[in-house]
Amino acid sequence: MMLDNDEFILETSPRELTQNPLRKIWMPCKNGHIAQRRVCMTNCPTLIVTVGLPARGKTYISKKLTRYLNWIGVPTKEFNVGQYRRECLKIYKSFEFFRPDNEEGLKIRRQCALAALNDVRQYLSVEGGQVAVFDATNTTRERRGTIIKFAEQNGFKVFFVESVCEDPDVIAQNIVQVKLDSPDYTHCNTEEVIEDFMKRIKCYESSYQPLDEVLDRDLSYIKIMDVGCRYLVNRVLDHIQSRIVYYLMNIHITPRSIYLCRHGESDLNIKGRIGGDSGLSARGKEFAKSLRKFIQDQNIKDLKVWTSQMKRTIQTAECLGVPYEQWKSLNEIDAGVCEEMMYEEIQEHYPLEFALRDQDKYRYRYPKGESYEDLVQRLEPVIMELERQENILVVCHQAVMRCLLAYFLDKNADELPYLKCPLHTVLKLTPMAYGCKVESVYLGVDSVNTQRDRPENVNVLRTTGDALQTVPAHL
Amino acid sequence: MIQQSLVLNRDADLILPVTIARRPQTSRDRKAGPGSDRRGMAARQQRPAAASDGSAEARRTDLRVNEKKCSWASYMTNSPTVIVMIGLPARGKTYMSKKLTRYLNWIGVPTKVFNLGVYRREAVQSYKSYDFFRHDNKEAMQIRKQFALVALEDVKAYLDEEAGQIAVFDATNTTRERRELILNFAKDNSYKVFFVESICDDPDVIATNILDVKVSSPDYPERDRESVMEDFLKRIECYKVTYQPLDPDEHDNNLSFIQVINVGRRFLVNRVQDYIQSKIVYYLMNIHVHSHSIYLCRHGESHYNVEGRIGGDSELSERGKQFSAALKGFVEEHRLSDLKVWTSQLRRTIQTAEELGVPYEQWKILNEIDAGVCEEMSYEMIEETYPEEFAMRGQDKYHYRYPGGESYQDLVQRLEPVIMELERQGNVLVICHQAVMRCLLAYFLDKSADDLPYLKCPLHTVLKLTPVAYGCKVDLFDLKVEAVNTHRDRPLKGRDAKKVSTGFEPGTLRFMNKVSTDAVPPAFLRRNSFTPLSSQDQIKRPRLYSMGNPPQARMSQAPALPSMQFSEVSEGAELLQSKCSRRRRMCSELKKQRERLFSTWMYHQF
């Protein structure tokens, strides 16, 4: 993606270029010192501020957006003021706390908001965060004014995300799905929770000032109405805001399941070779048949099937007897010069490359190939379209599946390249409340193991034995 | 088990199920629609199914036509969509229509504009005054409704018979009655409808638009500015009387639409239905109207350029470095304020940017087309090592995918985020590569898939693109540093070959002259009904050479010519026929080449 130079020294240009051995990026260097670079999606940090009554899905949006932004490589953190309140207050009694005439409550809530903003400043100014999501009701213009002022003082851009919903069914559903499990209501039954929460909402309603087309015309915001039926978008300023808007416009909350699996075992899998474009082995074909049966048994409504443009995924999908779509973006990571090699051969020919990969598998780019980081960028349109879809089966590849899984399970860059995605196993992901339920279904067809864990020794000077310590068995 | 029969499209290295059925392919000889640019590559490539007796040949032709359409975006768009513009005159409807159409065609969705004003002007030759637009002018109202019906008929023909996927109906459509008419029309034909309403109450913006666009309108030949403005403002008033904007809360709650308010300051988006609508919304939200220029150039000449080799990651030659210095001078001379500089992640563009002494951003997606197994080879080497591939690329350069690499079509898809960001930005200098620059240029100049891979993007030349009215102004700056010519024109077979090679200096384009006279058109083998096969096309080994590593045994294998492989359900008979019909196809291929020759010459004037 985009990079820029932090310290750009005019007089010394042009500088010599050296290639970063890990990421294979050409960098200017001076006196052997490589200019520091960082990923730069936005020039100044952005503060995303949610607006809306309780139970309007603000936390859902905040968490989801945070997960997405982190996944595409923009360091993002959410700051939930409710969490601060719970930490500060320990025990929640009832809605009384939120009454507009509860002076004590107001004071505490204000303090919590300020504490959260303080942490936002710390995160964006000191810890290198790019986006902070300030998750609170922020229903009054006065509160929003405070936040805008805070952002101005610190040089942050502000983008408001307001969720407006009048449908009582949606609100009730939200309360049941999310608030029942809230630490605020550990000892209450369903009815008590709903009753108290509805009163809590009432406390805010009287003072709620929605974002206004005229009064707030100079602010940057998106207003999401009735869970995505309609959007009002005002003054989108930069790249990151435009990405956020596009993302928010594509997510939906219709219940559905996402099935992820790899192609059936391929001929190159058996040989312990990576990449390539081989066909399925006999067991791989066996898996394809089992997959067909599995899909039929699941009896999924309007299932869509996606494959990559590689032979092994298409062969697998062909067996299903249903239409499918091919995405080039779903092709396996390009191992460049190491394509079709065994790990033993990579160690033999490129021991340095092999060690570098173990040191930072996420950022390591194969010579003439890709890194996991590149793969995530390539898969972004896939994720966007996955968000738009309902029931779907994605037949893909090990590295690709890890990236997709990391998105749904919110795994960081360190965990991502080591996620376990064995052959002949279907993962069923069902979005629940703020996360995703994962069911792993092994279809009972044997296959080789292709998971190579991180070896203990990642030093470039390690022995061949150390380097090959974790290579799975193969022919 | 019902297995779809599979075809390996060797042009695009794609394995496609044949069941991707499209609408009938009969191409009707219609007059080009008004305001249309006829870019739709699919439309262009359609030939009437050769022998209508349903022979294997005819089927194959159909297949080929179908394959062409499968750009990803096109693939995701299942049912045709009519985009209906709404708004008073001078609200930028035509601007948005044209721009959107250009974008959609570029990403591979065949799209065409139907501008009602053009229909009116064709029928009512001389425009007198705003009187024509008065809502109480019964006769004129009747005429105007007739135009709408005629235009809708053309929309239908385009979507049903000419394989269009999106029609943009560019008219005011300010009344509910008119919109109802369109909705019913779409319902009868099962098209999806997406409304784009432009609302603007800023008088300055409106006045600017009138002056920029309408003064040059064919409605106002040779009149002075003020009277035009006056007449036009009256014309707007005529519409205002009956204007019923979309009502998101009540009446139009169930429609899919976007309201663009005050030239993109605010947007209201209602009920986006599918992939393409979401794309359209995203695009409209990113285009802006403030004036800016985009500067496109390639890196300075590289060592590989000098050696006549493609791809790779080599450094700048001496002349390449001179160009970088000249480029620095160019940037300073033009006093480009707030200029952003983007490069790829290949060394030659970064070296070029380094010389400028300004910050720049590296984009991996700006990297040159991946030539797969052909990386770092010269065209002679490719022709020698992979004669089949080489010839196939010449036949359809846009869709041809290098084994283990990319096609121009892939490249367009990869570059889409760059276009989106370019639309958002102010002044940008993009230092990129030949194939990448062609794709970017094709977007701005609205070039067809057929012309795109042959656009001229010489080294050491900066193109300045400035959006004006409905198009783009191109200024070409030759920075006067010599460089090799890397442009390779459409290859031509047999006698035709000699014609084209005369146009170039000898030496720089040596590969051009080397067209064998006994050129046998490449075997265009389509393998029907077999399990997907692509392995032997995707050998990536030769790229190892570039790393300075000893070639391994496996990689020294020259890829075998694609062997025939049949599955149990092989349609052998059809394949036999394919051999017989190959000769016939050769002839038609040659004929096509000649036609291309002509268009190539035309393009030279660019």
Short mmCIF file of N, CA and C in Angstrom, two decimals, chain B residues 305-309 378 380 505-515:
data_model
loop_
_atom_site.label_atom_id
_atom_site.label_comp_id
_atom_site.label_asym_id
_atom_site.label_seq_id
_atom_site.Cartn_x
_atom_site.Cartn_y
_atom_site.Cartn_z
N ASN B 305 15.06 -2.14 -20.55
CA ASN B 305 14.52 -1.45 -21.73
C ASN B 305 15.56 -1.44 -22.84
N VAL B 306 16.78 -1.10 -22.45
CA VAL B 306 17.86 -1.00 -23.43
C VAL B 306 18.12 -2.36 -24.07
N GLU B 307 18.04 -3.39 -23.22
CA GLU B 307 18.32 -4.74 -23.72
C GLU B 307 17.11 -5.34 -24.44
N GLY B 308 16.00 -4.63 -24.41
CA GLY B 308 14.80 -5.14 -25.08
C GLY B 308 14.11 -6.24 -24.31
N ARG B 309 14.33 -6.27 -22.99
CA ARG B 309 13.69 -7.32 -22.21
C ARG B 309 12.52 -6.75 -21.43
N SER B 378 13.26 -11.23 -23.82
CA SER B 378 13.01 -10.32 -24.93
C SER B 378 11.88 -10.92 -25.76
N GLU B 380 11.95 -11.68 -28.78
CA GLU B 380 12.47 -12.77 -29.60
C GLU B 380 12.53 -14.06 -28.80
N GLU B 505 11.93 3.15 -36.81
CA GLU B 505 13.36 3.16 -37.03
C GLU B 505 13.89 1.75 -36.84
N PRO B 506 14.81 1.35 -37.66
CA PRO B 506 15.35 0.01 -37.49
C PRO B 506 16.16 -0.04 -36.19
N GLY B 507 16.26 -1.20 -35.66
CA GLY B 507 17.10 -1.34 -34.46
C GLY B 507 16.30 -1.28 -33.20
N THR B 508 15.61 -0.18 -33.01
CA THR B 508 14.89 -0.06 -31.75
C THR B 508 13.74 -1.05 -31.67
N LEU B 509 13.27 -1.43 -32.81
CA LEU B 509 12.11 -2.31 -32.79
C LEU B 509 12.40 -3.58 -33.58
N ARG B 510 13.55 -4.12 -33.33
CA ARG B 510 13.95 -5.22 -34.20
C ARG B 510 12.96 -6.38 -34.19
N PHE B 511 12.35 -6.55 -33.05
CA PHE B 511 11.40 -7.67 -32.99
C PHE B 511 10.23 -7.49 -33.95
N MET B 512 9.99 -6.24 -34.30
CA MET B 512 8.85 -6.00 -35.17
C MET B 512 9.04 -6.58 -36.56
N ASN B 513 10.27 -6.54 -37.01
CA ASN B 513 10.51 -6.97 -38.38
C ASN B 513 10.56 -8.49 -38.50
N LYS B 514 10.64 -9.08 -37.34
CA LYS B 514 10.87 -10.52 -37.37
C LYS B 514 9.54 -11.28 -37.35
N VAL B 515 8.73 -10.99 -38.29
CA VAL B 515 7.50 -11.76 -38.40
C VAL B 515 7.68 -12.74 -39.54
#
